[in-house]
Amino acid sequence: MVHFGSISDDYGLATYINTKLDLPTQRSSLINFFDGMRKLHPGMTEMERRESGELAFEEDRDQGSYRWVTVEPRRFAAGFMNPPDLEAADKMALSALDLAPYHLDISPIDCEA
């Protein structure tokens, strides 16, 4: 595998799901989703609401390599910045995609192309 760190300062992989309807905003749904991600990836401990209203949950960015998920009104995203390998990035995306339908009520009917 090509190690992208040798040719770039930062690199990352991200997965986005756009929805036709708004995602849940209930505190319990979001906390349960973020807690599920923390159980799978214990380094994810930083939660914040950004000025745009987006909620972000991520690992410490100062480590250089970090996982993150965001929930916006009509978009869910997950990613891994500077992953050690592509398998780790795939594992992160799959874990987020596995949990999202249960906590964020995402359905194939609701997904935008």
XYZ file of N, CA and C in Angstrom:
339
model
N 0.830 -1.185 0.000
C 0.000 0.000 0.000
C 0.876 1.252 0.000
N 0.439 2.258 -0.701
C 1.124 3.544 -0.709
C 0.843 4.238 0.616
N 1.879 4.706 1.272
C 1.690 5.474 2.502
C 1.614 6.942 2.099
N 0.409 7.510 2.169
C 0.177 8.864 1.676
C 0.915 9.922 2.480
N 1.315 9.606 3.702
C 2.052 10.560 4.519
C 3.372 10.965 3.888
N 3.902 10.118 3.007
C 5.168 10.453 2.360
C 4.987 11.467 1.229
N 3.742 11.669 0.765
C 3.523 12.607 -0.340
C 2.540 13.725 0.003
N 2.023 13.734 1.244
C 1.089 14.797 1.632
C 1.186 15.057 3.129
N 0.768 16.249 3.523
C 0.766 16.587 4.944
C -0.366 15.881 5.676
N -1.546 15.907 5.104
C -2.722 15.267 5.688
C -3.519 14.585 4.593
N -4.170 13.532 4.937
C -5.058 12.827 4.024
C -6.133 12.148 4.859
N -7.248 11.905 4.258
C -8.324 11.267 5.006
C -9.338 10.632 4.083
N -10.152 9.805 4.675
C -11.248 9.158 3.966
C -12.527 9.491 4.699
N -13.581 9.801 3.939
C -14.853 10.182 4.555
C -16.011 9.513 3.828
N -17.065 9.269 4.581
C -18.309 8.710 4.067
C -19.424 9.686 4.395
N -20.244 10.020 3.414
C -21.354 10.949 3.623
C -22.663 10.284 3.223
N -23.707 10.516 4.011
C -25.060 10.081 3.662
C -25.948 11.307 3.761
N -26.523 11.698 2.634
C -27.473 12.809 2.600
C -28.882 12.235 2.667
N -29.735 12.879 3.445
C -31.100 12.384 3.616
C -32.119 13.396 3.099
N -33.288 12.903 2.753
C -34.374 13.762 2.285
C -35.101 14.421 3.450
N -35.161 13.712 4.563
C -35.812 14.239 5.767
C -34.757 14.589 6.807
N -35.114 15.467 7.733
C -34.180 15.839 8.794
C -33.867 14.646 9.688
N -32.623 14.580 10.120
C -32.206 13.551 11.069
C -32.697 13.926 12.463
N -32.794 12.959 13.370
C -33.282 13.254 14.721
C -32.389 14.260 15.444
N -33.010 15.069 16.259
C -32.260 16.042 17.063
C -32.429 15.783 18.554
N -33.137 14.702 18.904
C -33.330 14.399 20.320
C -31.988 14.065 20.960
N -31.800 14.617 22.121
C -30.565 14.419 22.875
C -30.242 12.936 23.045
N -31.224 12.135 23.440
C -30.963 10.719 23.729
C -30.505 9.961 22.480
N -31.091 10.243 21.328
C -30.679 9.566 20.089
C -29.229 9.877 19.753
N -28.868 11.145 19.850
C -27.508 11.557 19.506
C -26.488 11.042 20.516
N -26.803 11.144 21.803
C -25.884 10.658 22.840
C -25.687 9.151 22.697
N -26.762 8.407 22.450
C -26.636 6.957 22.284
C -25.792 6.603 21.064
N -25.949 7.355 19.978
C -25.129 7.108 18.788
C -23.659 7.387 19.087
N -23.381 8.539 19.671
C -21.994 8.880 19.992
C -21.404 7.905 21.008
N -22.198 7.473 21.973
C -21.714 6.514 22.966
C -21.399 5.167 22.305
N -22.223 4.759 21.348
C -21.931 3.532 20.605
C -20.623 3.635 19.840
N -20.369 4.790 19.244
C -19.102 5.002 18.538
C -17.929 4.979 19.517
N -18.117 5.573 20.698
C -17.047 5.591 21.706
C -16.713 4.181 22.179
N -17.724 3.337 22.297
C -17.479 1.951 22.720
C -16.653 1.194 21.687
N -16.882 1.469 20.415
C -16.117 0.818 19.354
C -14.747 1.452 19.150
N -14.656 2.750 19.408
C -13.411 3.508 19.218
C -13.202 4.366 20.472
N -12.603 3.800 21.527
C -12.506 4.480 22.831
C -11.828 5.850 22.806
N -11.042 6.127 21.786
C -10.388 7.431 21.701
C -11.332 8.562 21.341
N -12.525 8.233 20.880
C -13.500 9.263 20.510
C -14.161 9.776 21.785
N -13.767 10.983 22.192
C -14.281 11.552 23.443
C -14.670 13.019 23.324
N -14.353 13.654 22.214
C -14.578 15.090 22.065
C -15.888 15.356 21.323
N -16.859 15.978 21.993
C -18.121 16.322 21.345
C -18.281 17.835 21.356
N -18.762 18.383 20.257
C -19.011 19.825 20.205
C -20.137 20.140 19.234
N -20.822 21.238 19.507
C -21.802 21.781 18.565
C -21.122 22.971 17.901
N -21.030 22.928 16.601
C -20.365 23.996 15.856
C -21.344 25.120 15.565
N -20.818 26.265 15.138
C -21.653 27.444 14.877
C -22.757 27.160 13.865
N -22.502 26.251 12.941
C -23.487 25.910 11.908
C -24.627 25.052 12.453
N -24.504 24.592 13.695
C -25.507 23.713 14.284
C -25.140 22.245 14.175
N -24.109 21.959 13.409
C -23.634 20.588 13.236
C -23.073 20.061 14.559
N -23.334 18.794 14.845
C -22.753 18.140 16.013
C -21.586 17.286 15.551
N -20.462 17.402 16.225
C -19.274 16.627 15.871
C -18.820 15.822 17.082
N -18.367 14.614 16.821
C -17.820 13.737 17.852
C -16.550 13.151 17.265
N -15.420 13.349 17.952
C -14.153 12.956 17.352
C -13.092 12.637 18.388
N -11.989 12.092 17.886
C -10.815 11.868 18.717
C -10.040 13.181 18.801
N -9.056 13.222 19.665
C -8.220 14.404 19.837
C -7.448 14.675 18.546
N -7.678 15.838 17.953
C -7.022 16.195 16.685
C -5.519 16.381 16.832
N -5.055 16.702 18.027
C -3.631 16.946 18.233
C -2.786 15.689 18.057
N -3.412 14.517 18.037
C -2.670 13.273 17.847
C -2.228 13.092 16.398
N -2.799 13.892 15.490
C -2.438 13.795 14.079
C -3.322 12.839 13.303
N -3.624 11.696 13.874
C -4.520 10.718 13.266
C -5.765 10.652 14.135
N -6.939 10.890 13.541
C -8.150 10.896 14.362
C -9.387 10.520 13.553
N -10.326 9.906 14.259
C -11.629 9.531 13.703
C -12.636 10.620 14.050
N -13.687 10.753 13.227
C -14.719 11.754 13.506
C -16.048 11.332 12.886
N -17.123 11.806 13.481
C -18.463 11.697 12.898
C -19.154 13.035 13.094
N -20.010 13.405 12.155
C -20.804 14.625 12.291
C -22.254 14.321 11.933
N -23.146 15.052 12.582
C -24.571 14.950 12.288
C -25.080 16.362 12.031
N -25.580 16.572 10.824
C -26.191 17.835 10.428
C -27.681 17.570 10.231
N -28.484 18.595 10.020
C -29.922 18.345 9.863
C -30.269 17.291 8.810
N -29.574 17.304 7.663
C -29.907 16.345 6.604
C -28.677 15.630 6.050
N -27.640 15.497 6.882
C -26.442 14.786 6.438
C -25.730 14.173 7.628
N -25.269 12.956 7.423
C -24.467 12.229 8.396
C -23.122 11.950 7.729
N -22.030 12.131 8.448
C -20.711 11.889 7.873
C -19.816 11.203 8.895
N -18.882 10.410 8.392
C -17.895 9.736 9.235
C -16.584 9.700 8.476
N -15.483 9.846 9.189
C -14.201 9.830 8.511
C -13.044 9.525 9.430
N -11.889 9.381 8.807
C -10.653 9.071 9.525
C -9.552 9.880 8.853
N -8.962 10.811 9.577
C -7.854 11.614 9.062
C -6.538 10.926 9.389
N -5.679 10.833 8.404
C -4.361 10.226 8.529
C -4.415 8.817 9.130
N -5.264 7.939 8.575
C -5.351 6.581 9.122
C -4.046 5.820 8.895
N -3.748 4.848 9.760
C -2.522 4.073 9.576
C -2.560 3.221 8.305
N -3.773 2.801 7.891
C -3.939 2.036 6.659
C -5.401 2.121 6.214
N -5.664 1.691 4.999
C -7.020 1.773 4.455
C -8.000 0.874 5.204
N -7.519 -0.237 5.735
C -8.389 -1.140 6.488
C -8.942 -0.455 7.730
N -8.127 0.339 8.406
C -8.587 1.065 9.601
C -9.652 2.090 9.223
N -9.465 2.762 8.091
C -10.458 3.742 7.636
C -11.763 3.046 7.252
N -11.660 1.905 6.582
C -12.863 1.139 6.224
C -13.600 0.664 7.469
N -12.857 0.210 8.456
C -13.466 -0.266 9.709
C -14.226 0.866 10.394
N -13.657 2.061 10.383
C -14.317 3.218 10.990
C -15.625 3.524 10.260
N -15.570 3.578 8.943
C -16.769 3.890 8.154
C -17.853 2.836 8.363
N -17.470 1.575 8.354
C -18.449 0.500 8.533
C -19.083 0.525 9.916
N -18.296 0.836 10.939
C -18.874 0.885 12.292
C -19.896 2.013 12.398
N -19.601 3.157 11.793
C -20.552 4.271 11.817
C -21.806 3.934 11.009
N -21.619 3.312 9.851
C -22.764 2.943 9.014
C -23.607 1.845 9.655
N -22.995 0.987 10.447
C -23.749 -0.054 11.160
C -24.625 0.535 12.257
N -24.124 1.541 12.974
C -24.868 2.127 14.097
C -25.906 3.164 13.670
N -25.623 3.909 12.632
C -26.471 5.046 12.246
C -27.945 4.699 12.027
N -28.288 3.625 11.334
C -29.722 3.356 11.124
C -30.504 3.171 12.421
N -29.881 2.621 13.432
C -30.576 2.356 14.692
C -30.759 3.607 15.548
N -29.779 4.489 15.529
C -29.831 5.671 16.393
C -30.303 6.928 15.674
N -30.063 7.010 14.367
C -30.408 8.216 13.610
C -31.576 7.992 12.653
N -32.207 6.839 12.747
C -33.383 6.507 11.925
C -33.128 6.682 10.427
N -31.954 6.293 9.966
C -31.639 6.375 8.538
C -32.173 5.124 7.850
N -32.864 5.329 6.742
C -33.454 4.238 5.967
C -33.084 4.425 4.499
N -32.965 3.346 3.727
C -32.678 3.499 2.291
C -33.705 4.374 1.571
N -34.940 4.375 2.034
C -35.990 5.202 1.420
C -35.656 6.688 1.548
N -34.975 7.036 2.626
C -34.689 8.424 2.973
C -33.390 8.949 2.359
N -32.548 8.079 1.832
C -31.229 8.496 1.349
C -31.317 9.148 -0.025
N -30.568 10.228 -0.196
C -30.486 10.910 -1.489
C -29.405 10.251 -2.325
N -29.589 10.272 -3.635
C -28.604 9.683 -4.549
C -27.403 10.583 -4.685
